[in-house]
Amino acid sequence: MLADNVVHLDPAPAMAEAMIEGWTRQQRSRFLKEPTIAGRVRMIRRFTEFTNQYPWQWSPAEAEEWISSLRSGERPLALSTVRSYEITIRLFCEYLTDRRYGWTQVCLDRFGRAPELVFHEGNSVLHVADYEGTPRRRPLSYDEVQALFDTLDSRVDTIRASGRKGALAAMRDSALLKFCYAFGLRRAEVCRIDLVDLRRNPQAPQHRQVGSVAVRYGKASKGGPAKRRTVLTVPEFDWIVEVIEQYLSEVRPALAPGAHPALWVTERAGRISPRSVNLAFAGARRECGLDSALDLHCLRHSYVTHLIEFDYPVRFVQEQVGHAHASTTAIYTGVSNEYRNQLLTRALRTRLGELWSEQ
C-alpha cells in the first residue's frame, strides 16, 4: 500500500507529502491531464497553508472557515468557483479515507487521528442549476458581431495608415475570430487546427477547400482522449470561404511559417496560443465598446443561437458544436424576441389552419 512507503525520519511532513504524491499517481492512472492534476495539487497545498494543519487534522470547521474567507474579500468568488474548490478538497479526502490505500490506519497508528471528509452535503455548494455563469455572459446579437468584425477590419487599415508594424497580425486576428464564429469553435480547438483539417464537402463544391473543418482536438471527457468531429460550412456562413482563402493566399505566406502545419501561426512561425486568441478578442471588444463580461466563448454561444434562428434542427447544431447532450446546446441558445415572435406567428397560423379544416 502507498501508506507503507512513508519516510520515518520526520513522520508528519513526510506523511503529508506522500499523501499528495499518492493522490497524484491515482489521478494519472485515470488519465487525467497534467494541468488538471497540477491545479488540484496547488489547491490542496493552498488549503494546507490556510489551516496550518496536516490532512489528518483537518475538520469541517477549518473547511467552512476557508470558504468564508474566500467569500469575504472585495471580489468574492463565483458560486461555481467555490464549488470546484470544495470538490477538489473532497476528492482528496475521499482518497485518504479509502480503505484500499491504508492512510486511515497508518494515521491512527502514528498520530492517533484519521483523515475525514471535511466537505459534506451540509456544508457544500449544491449543484441545482444547469448554468451558473454570470447573466452578463450571453450570445452576441447580429449587430454586435458585425461591430466586432468591423473593428477588426478597421484596425488593419489604421495600422497600415500609421506605417507601424502589425498589419499582418491584425489581418490574421480578424480572419481567426471570424473563423471561430463561423464554425463555433472553442479557443483550444481553433489553435490546434492544421491546414489538412480544411476539407472539401462533395455536397457543397462551391465552398471549395473550406467545405468543412475537421476538429481533432475537441474537448475531452474526464480521463478520455480528445473528441473528434467534423463541422460543416453552412450556407449562412459561407462568407468565411473568401476570408480563409484570402488569409491562405496573402497573410499566412507573409508570416513565413515554413513547413509548420498549423493554420494559425504567429509572427515567429509558431502555432498561435489560446492566450493570444483571447487577447485579440478582448482588444476588439474594448475598441467597439462591448460589455467587458463578453469573452471569446460568447462567439460560440452566438453561433449556436444563430443556427437555431436559421431553423437548423437542434440535433444538427449539437453535432456541429460537439455537445454530448442536447441540454448543453439549449443552455448556449439565447434566441431573440424577433425569432420567438416568428415561432408564435407560425404556430398561430398552423392552429388557425387546423381550426379552418375542422369546420
Short mmCIF file of C-alpha atoms in Angstrom, two decimals:
data_model
loop_
_atom_site.label_atom_id
_atom_site.label_comp_id
_atom_site.label_asym_id
_atom_site.label_seq_id
_atom_site.Cartn_x
_atom_site.Cartn_y
_atom_site.Cartn_z
CA MET A 1 0.00 0.00 0.00
CA LEU A 2 1.11 3.59 -0.62
CA ALA A 3 1.00 4.43 3.09
CA ASP A 4 3.76 1.88 3.82
CA ASN A 5 6.28 3.88 1.78
CA VAL A 6 6.27 6.94 4.06
CA VAL A 7 9.71 8.03 5.29
CA HIS A 8 10.01 7.59 9.05
CA LEU A 9 12.61 10.28 9.88
CA ASP A 10 10.15 13.18 10.02
CA PRO A 11 6.76 11.49 10.10
CA ALA A 12 4.24 14.35 9.74
CA PRO A 13 5.68 16.35 6.79
CA ALA A 14 6.75 13.18 5.01
CA MET A 15 3.31 11.64 5.53
CA ALA A 16 1.54 14.72 4.13
CA GLU A 17 3.82 14.80 1.08
CA ALA A 18 3.37 11.07 0.47
CA MET A 19 -0.40 11.54 0.57
CA ILE A 20 -0.23 14.18 -2.16
CA GLU A 21 2.15 12.09 -4.25
CA GLY A 22 -0.14 9.06 -3.92
CA TRP A 23 -3.18 11.08 -4.95
CA THR A 24 -1.23 12.44 -7.93
CA ARG A 25 -0.43 8.91 -9.07
CA GLN A 26 -4.05 7.89 -8.64
CA GLN A 27 -5.18 10.72 -10.92
CA ARG A 28 -2.54 9.88 -13.51
CA SER A 29 -3.80 6.30 -13.57
CA ARG A 30 -7.20 7.75 -14.56
CA PHE A 31 -5.51 9.54 -17.49
CA LEU A 32 -6.40 13.00 -16.19
CA LYS A 33 -4.45 15.79 -17.85
CA GLU A 34 -1.33 17.09 -16.13
CA PRO A 35 -2.64 20.70 -15.90
CA THR A 36 -5.76 19.37 -14.14
CA ILE A 37 -3.68 17.37 -11.68
CA ALA A 38 -1.28 20.25 -11.05
CA GLY A 39 -4.16 22.64 -10.37
CA ARG A 40 -5.71 20.25 -7.87
CA VAL A 41 -2.41 19.74 -6.07
CA ARG A 42 -1.95 23.50 -5.80
CA MET A 43 -5.40 23.73 -4.26
CA ILE A 44 -4.52 21.11 -1.64
CA ARG A 45 -1.33 22.96 -0.75
CA ARG A 46 -3.25 26.23 -0.58
CA PHE A 47 -5.78 24.75 1.83
CA THR A 48 -2.97 23.19 3.89
CA GLU A 49 -1.26 26.57 4.17
CA PHE A 50 -4.51 28.22 5.25
CA THR A 51 -5.23 25.69 8.01
CA ASN A 52 -1.59 25.27 9.03
CA GLN A 53 -2.51 21.66 9.74
CA TYR A 54 -1.81 18.26 8.23
CA PRO A 55 -4.57 16.50 6.25
CA TRP A 56 -5.41 14.08 9.08
CA GLN A 57 -6.01 17.10 11.34
CA TRP A 58 -8.50 18.81 9.04
CA SER A 59 -12.10 19.11 10.18
CA PRO A 60 -15.28 20.62 8.70
CA ALA A 61 -14.70 23.71 10.84
CA GLU A 62 -11.46 24.58 9.01
CA ALA A 63 -13.11 23.94 5.66
CA GLU A 64 -16.02 26.26 6.44
CA GLU A 65 -13.69 28.96 7.73
CA TRP A 66 -11.68 28.76 4.49
CA ILE A 67 -14.75 29.18 2.30
CA SER A 68 -15.95 32.09 4.46
CA SER A 69 -12.59 33.84 4.00
CA LEU A 70 -12.77 33.35 0.21
CA ARG A 71 -16.23 34.94 0.09
CA SER A 72 -15.47 37.90 2.34
CA GLY A 73 -13.00 39.76 0.13
CA GLU A 74 -13.63 42.75 -2.13
CA ARG A 75 -14.05 40.38 -5.08
CA PRO A 76 -15.99 37.34 -3.81
CA LEU A 77 -15.54 34.18 -5.80
CA ALA A 78 -18.29 32.94 -8.10
CA LEU A 79 -20.51 30.13 -6.85
CA SER A 80 -19.18 27.69 -9.46
CA THR A 81 -15.59 28.52 -8.49
CA VAL A 82 -16.24 27.88 -4.80
CA ARG A 83 -17.91 24.57 -5.64
CA SER A 84 -14.89 23.49 -7.71
CA TYR A 85 -12.64 24.22 -4.72
CA GLU A 86 -14.85 22.18 -2.45
CA ILE A 87 -14.94 19.29 -4.92
CA THR A 88 -11.14 19.24 -5.12
CA ILE A 89 -10.74 19.05 -1.33
CA ARG A 90 -13.47 16.43 -1.10
CA LEU A 91 -11.81 14.25 -3.77
CA PHE A 92 -8.53 14.36 -1.86
CA CYS A 93 -10.24 13.47 1.41
CA GLU A 94 -12.11 10.62 -0.28
CA TYR A 95 -8.77 9.25 -1.45
CA LEU A 96 -7.35 9.49 2.08
CA THR A 97 -10.34 7.76 3.66
CA ASP A 98 -10.46 4.96 1.08
CA ARG A 99 -9.50 1.76 2.94
CA ARG A 100 -7.74 0.42 -0.16
CA TYR A 101 -4.90 2.91 0.34
CA GLY A 102 -4.41 2.38 4.08
CA TRP A 103 -3.98 6.01 5.11
CA THR A 104 -6.68 5.84 7.81
CA GLN A 105 -4.99 3.05 9.77
CA VAL A 106 -1.49 4.50 9.37
CA CYS A 107 -2.61 7.90 10.65
CA LEU A 108 -4.37 6.31 13.62
CA ASP A 109 -1.28 4.27 14.48
CA ARG A 110 1.18 7.16 14.20
CA PHE A 111 -0.82 10.25 15.17
CA GLY A 112 -3.93 8.91 16.89
CA ARG A 113 -6.22 10.64 14.39
CA ALA A 114 -7.56 9.66 10.98
CA PRO A 115 -8.48 11.80 7.95
CA GLU A 116 -12.15 12.64 7.48
CA LEU A 117 -14.41 14.21 4.86
CA VAL A 118 -14.35 17.93 5.63
CA PHE A 119 -16.90 18.85 2.95
CA HIS A 120 -20.26 17.08 3.04
CA GLU A 121 -23.84 17.75 1.93
CA GLY A 122 -24.43 20.02 4.90
CA ASN A 123 -21.59 22.48 4.17
CA SER A 124 -21.07 22.24 0.39
CA VAL A 125 -22.45 24.22 -2.51
CA LEU A 126 -25.19 22.21 -4.20
CA HIS A 127 -25.37 21.96 -7.98
CA VAL A 128 -29.02 22.86 -8.55
CA ALA A 129 -28.85 24.77 -11.86
CA ASP A 130 -27.61 23.68 -15.29
CA TYR A 131 -25.92 27.02 -15.89
CA GLU A 132 -24.30 29.10 -13.17
CA GLY A 133 -22.37 31.64 -15.22
CA THR A 134 -22.86 35.36 -14.90
CA PRO A 135 -26.05 36.59 -16.64
CA ARG A 136 -23.90 39.21 -18.41
CA ARG A 137 -22.25 36.43 -20.41
CA ARG A 138 -24.52 35.87 -23.40
CA PRO A 139 -24.63 35.41 -27.17
CA LEU A 140 -23.83 38.45 -29.25
CA SER A 141 -26.54 39.96 -31.43
CA TYR A 142 -26.04 40.18 -35.19
CA ASP A 143 -25.25 43.89 -34.87
CA GLU A 144 -22.67 43.22 -32.15
CA VAL A 145 -20.99 40.53 -34.22
CA GLN A 146 -20.85 42.91 -37.17
CA ALA A 147 -19.47 45.73 -34.98
CA LEU A 148 -16.77 43.39 -33.66
CA PHE A 149 -15.70 42.34 -37.15
CA ASP A 150 -15.81 45.91 -38.46
CA THR A 151 -13.49 46.90 -35.62
CA LEU A 152 -11.06 44.13 -36.51
CA ASP A 153 -11.02 45.20 -40.17
CA SER A 154 -10.62 48.89 -39.36
CA ARG A 155 -7.68 48.07 -37.08
CA VAL A 156 -5.84 46.73 -40.13
CA ASP A 157 -6.45 49.98 -42.04
CA THR A 158 -5.37 52.08 -39.05
CA ILE A 159 -2.07 50.22 -38.64
CA ARG A 160 -1.32 50.44 -42.34
CA ALA A 161 -2.05 54.16 -42.43
CA SER A 162 0.24 54.82 -39.46
CA GLY A 163 3.13 52.95 -41.04
CA ARG A 164 3.59 50.80 -37.93
CA LYS A 165 4.27 47.08 -37.84
CA GLY A 166 1.49 44.68 -37.00
CA ALA A 167 -0.78 44.82 -40.04
CA LEU A 168 -0.21 41.14 -40.81
CA ALA A 169 -1.01 40.12 -37.24
CA ALA A 170 -4.14 42.27 -37.31
CA MET A 171 -5.28 40.64 -40.57
CA ARG A 172 -4.64 37.22 -39.08
CA ASP A 173 -6.60 38.06 -35.91
CA SER A 174 -9.51 39.33 -37.98
CA ALA A 175 -9.67 36.13 -40.02
CA LEU A 176 -9.14 33.96 -36.92
CA LEU A 177 -12.01 35.42 -34.91
CA LYS A 178 -14.31 35.21 -37.91
CA PHE A 179 -13.27 31.57 -38.24
CA CYS A 180 -14.12 30.94 -34.57
CA TYR A 181 -17.60 32.35 -35.09
CA ALA A 182 -18.28 30.74 -38.48
CA PHE A 183 -17.60 27.23 -37.10
CA GLY A 184 -18.49 27.69 -33.42
CA LEU A 185 -15.06 26.62 -32.18
CA ARG A 186 -13.55 26.71 -28.71
CA ARG A 187 -10.31 28.64 -28.31
CA ALA A 188 -8.22 25.48 -27.75
CA GLU A 189 -9.81 23.86 -30.80
CA VAL A 190 -9.08 26.73 -33.16
CA CYS A 191 -5.43 26.84 -32.08
CA ARG A 192 -4.94 23.15 -32.95
CA ILE A 193 -6.45 23.33 -36.43
CA ASP A 194 -3.93 22.39 -39.14
CA LEU A 195 -4.02 23.10 -42.86
CA VAL A 196 -5.00 19.50 -43.56
CA ASP A 197 -8.09 19.93 -41.39
CA LEU A 198 -9.70 22.16 -44.01
CA ARG A 199 -11.73 19.72 -46.09
CA ARG A 200 -13.85 19.80 -49.20
CA ASN A 201 -17.51 18.87 -48.97
CA PRO A 202 -18.70 16.94 -52.05
CA GLN A 203 -22.26 18.08 -51.33
CA ALA A 204 -21.19 21.75 -51.38
CA PRO A 205 -18.43 22.14 -54.02
CA GLN A 206 -18.98 25.91 -54.08
CA HIS A 207 -17.21 26.10 -50.72
CA ARG A 208 -14.06 24.66 -52.30
CA GLN A 209 -11.36 23.82 -49.70
CA VAL A 210 -13.38 25.25 -46.83
CA GLY A 211 -16.37 22.94 -47.12
CA SER A 212 -15.78 21.59 -43.62
CA VAL A 213 -13.31 21.68 -40.75
CA ALA A 214 -12.05 18.53 -39.02
CA VAL A 215 -11.74 19.23 -35.29
CA ARG A 216 -9.29 16.63 -33.94
CA TYR A 217 -8.66 18.18 -30.54
CA GLY A 218 -12.17 18.72 -29.21
CA LYS A 219 -12.91 19.00 -25.51
CA ALA A 220 -12.31 15.63 -23.86
CA SER A 221 -14.35 13.97 -21.17
CA LYS A 222 -12.51 13.48 -17.88
CA GLY A 223 -9.84 10.85 -18.36
CA GLY A 224 -10.70 10.41 -22.04
CA PRO A 225 -8.95 11.34 -25.29
CA ALA A 226 -9.70 14.44 -27.31
CA LYS A 227 -13.03 14.16 -29.12
CA ARG A 228 -13.23 14.45 -32.89
CA ARG A 229 -15.94 15.95 -35.03
CA THR A 230 -16.43 17.48 -38.46
CA VAL A 231 -18.02 20.93 -38.67
CA LEU A 232 -19.73 21.67 -41.97
CA THR A 233 -19.74 25.10 -43.59
CA VAL A 234 -23.40 26.17 -43.62
CA PRO A 235 -24.77 28.49 -46.34
CA GLU A 236 -25.45 31.34 -43.91
CA PHE A 237 -21.73 31.43 -43.01
CA ASP A 238 -20.28 30.77 -46.46
CA TRP A 239 -18.65 34.22 -46.40
CA ILE A 240 -15.90 32.54 -44.35
CA VAL A 241 -14.70 30.77 -47.51
CA GLU A 242 -13.43 34.01 -49.06
CA VAL A 243 -11.96 35.12 -45.72
CA ILE A 244 -9.90 31.94 -45.32
CA GLU A 245 -8.81 31.86 -48.94
CA GLN A 246 -7.51 35.42 -48.65
CA TYR A 247 -5.71 34.54 -45.42
CA LEU A 248 -4.09 31.50 -47.03
CA SER A 249 -3.01 33.32 -50.17
CA GLU A 250 -1.88 36.67 -48.72
CA VAL A 251 -1.43 36.67 -44.95
CA ARG A 252 -0.09 33.27 -43.91
CA PRO A 253 2.68 33.14 -46.58
CA ALA A 254 3.83 36.62 -45.48
CA LEU A 255 4.20 35.31 -41.90
CA ALA A 256 6.73 32.81 -43.32
CA PRO A 257 5.68 29.71 -41.34
CA GLY A 258 7.80 27.40 -43.46
CA ALA A 259 6.66 23.79 -43.15
CA HIS A 260 4.66 24.40 -39.98
CA PRO A 261 1.34 22.51 -40.25
CA ALA A 262 -0.75 24.97 -38.19
CA LEU A 263 -3.42 27.03 -39.90
CA TRP A 264 -2.99 29.93 -37.49
CA VAL A 265 0.64 30.93 -36.97
CA THR A 266 2.47 33.73 -35.17
CA GLU A 267 4.99 36.24 -36.48
CA ARG A 268 7.70 33.88 -35.19
CA ALA A 269 6.42 30.96 -37.25
CA GLY A 270 4.87 29.13 -34.30
CA ARG A 271 1.39 27.91 -33.51
CA ILE A 272 -0.84 30.61 -32.04
CA SER A 273 -1.74 30.17 -28.37
CA PRO A 274 -5.18 30.31 -26.70
CA ARG A 275 -4.00 33.35 -24.73
CA SER A 276 -3.24 35.22 -27.98
CA VAL A 277 -6.73 34.43 -29.26
CA ASN A 278 -8.22 35.75 -26.02
CA LEU A 279 -6.20 38.94 -26.26
CA ALA A 280 -7.27 39.51 -29.86
CA PHE A 281 -10.94 39.22 -28.89
CA ALA A 282 -10.54 41.37 -25.76
CA GLY A 283 -8.84 44.14 -27.73
CA ALA A 284 -11.56 44.23 -30.40
CA ARG A 285 -14.30 44.04 -27.76
CA ARG A 286 -12.81 47.00 -25.91
CA GLU A 287 -12.43 49.10 -29.07
CA CYS A 288 -16.03 48.61 -30.19
CA GLY A 289 -17.44 49.21 -26.71
CA LEU A 290 -18.97 45.82 -25.96
CA ASP A 291 -19.65 44.63 -22.41
CA SER A 292 -16.43 43.51 -20.68
CA ALA A 293 -18.23 40.36 -19.46
CA LEU A 294 -18.37 39.08 -23.05
CA ASP A 295 -15.50 36.74 -23.87
CA LEU A 296 -14.33 34.64 -26.79
CA HIS A 297 -16.64 31.76 -25.82
CA CYS A 298 -19.61 34.07 -26.42
CA LEU A 299 -18.90 33.76 -30.15
CA ARG A 300 -19.59 30.03 -29.77
CA HIS A 301 -22.84 30.84 -27.96
CA SER A 302 -23.68 33.22 -30.81
CA TYR A 303 -23.02 30.51 -33.39
CA VAL A 304 -25.40 28.10 -31.65
CA THR A 305 -28.08 30.76 -31.24
CA HIS A 306 -27.89 31.94 -34.82
CA LEU A 307 -28.05 28.39 -36.23
CA ILE A 308 -31.21 27.81 -34.20
CA GLU A 309 -32.65 31.07 -35.53
CA PHE A 310 -31.80 29.89 -39.05
CA ASP A 311 -34.12 26.91 -38.29
CA TYR A 312 -31.44 24.23 -38.23
CA PRO A 313 -32.52 21.17 -36.22
CA VAL A 314 -31.23 21.04 -32.66
CA ARG A 315 -29.59 17.68 -33.34
CA PHE A 316 -27.62 19.15 -36.25
CA VAL A 317 -26.48 22.10 -34.11
CA GLN A 318 -25.49 19.71 -31.33
CA GLU A 319 -23.31 17.71 -33.74
CA GLN A 320 -21.75 20.87 -35.18
CA VAL A 321 -20.53 22.12 -31.80
CA GLY A 322 -19.72 18.72 -30.30
CA HIS A 323 -22.11 18.67 -27.35
CA ALA A 324 -22.75 15.29 -25.79
CA HIS A 325 -26.22 16.34 -24.62
CA ALA A 326 -28.93 18.47 -26.21
CA SER A 327 -29.45 20.18 -22.82
CA THR A 328 -26.00 21.77 -23.17
CA THR A 329 -26.91 23.12 -26.59
CA ALA A 330 -30.10 24.56 -25.08
CA ILE A 331 -28.06 26.39 -22.43
CA TYR A 332 -25.98 28.02 -25.17
CA THR A 333 -29.08 29.22 -27.01
CA GLY A 334 -30.41 32.73 -26.46
CA VAL A 335 -32.74 33.47 -29.35
CA SER A 336 -34.07 36.98 -29.96
CA ASN A 337 -37.62 38.20 -29.41
CA GLU A 338 -37.98 38.54 -33.17
CA TYR A 339 -37.33 34.83 -33.62
CA ARG A 340 -39.73 33.95 -30.79
CA ASN A 341 -42.42 36.08 -32.43
CA GLN A 342 -41.83 34.29 -35.72
CA LEU A 343 -42.34 30.96 -33.98
CA LEU A 344 -45.50 32.28 -32.34
CA THR A 345 -46.87 33.54 -35.65
CA ARG A 346 -46.09 30.23 -37.32
CA ALA A 347 -47.80 28.31 -34.52
CA LEU A 348 -50.89 30.53 -34.69
CA ARG A 349 -51.15 30.08 -38.46
CA THR A 350 -50.87 26.31 -38.06
CA ARG A 351 -53.56 26.31 -35.38
CA LEU A 352 -55.89 28.53 -37.42
CA GLY A 353 -55.41 26.21 -40.38
CA GLU A 354 -56.39 23.24 -38.23
CA LEU A 355 -59.50 25.01 -36.97
CA TRP A 356 -60.46 26.01 -40.53
CA SER A 357 -60.10 22.43 -41.78
CA GLU A 358 -62.25 21.16 -38.88
CA GLN A 359 -65.06 23.44 -39.99
#
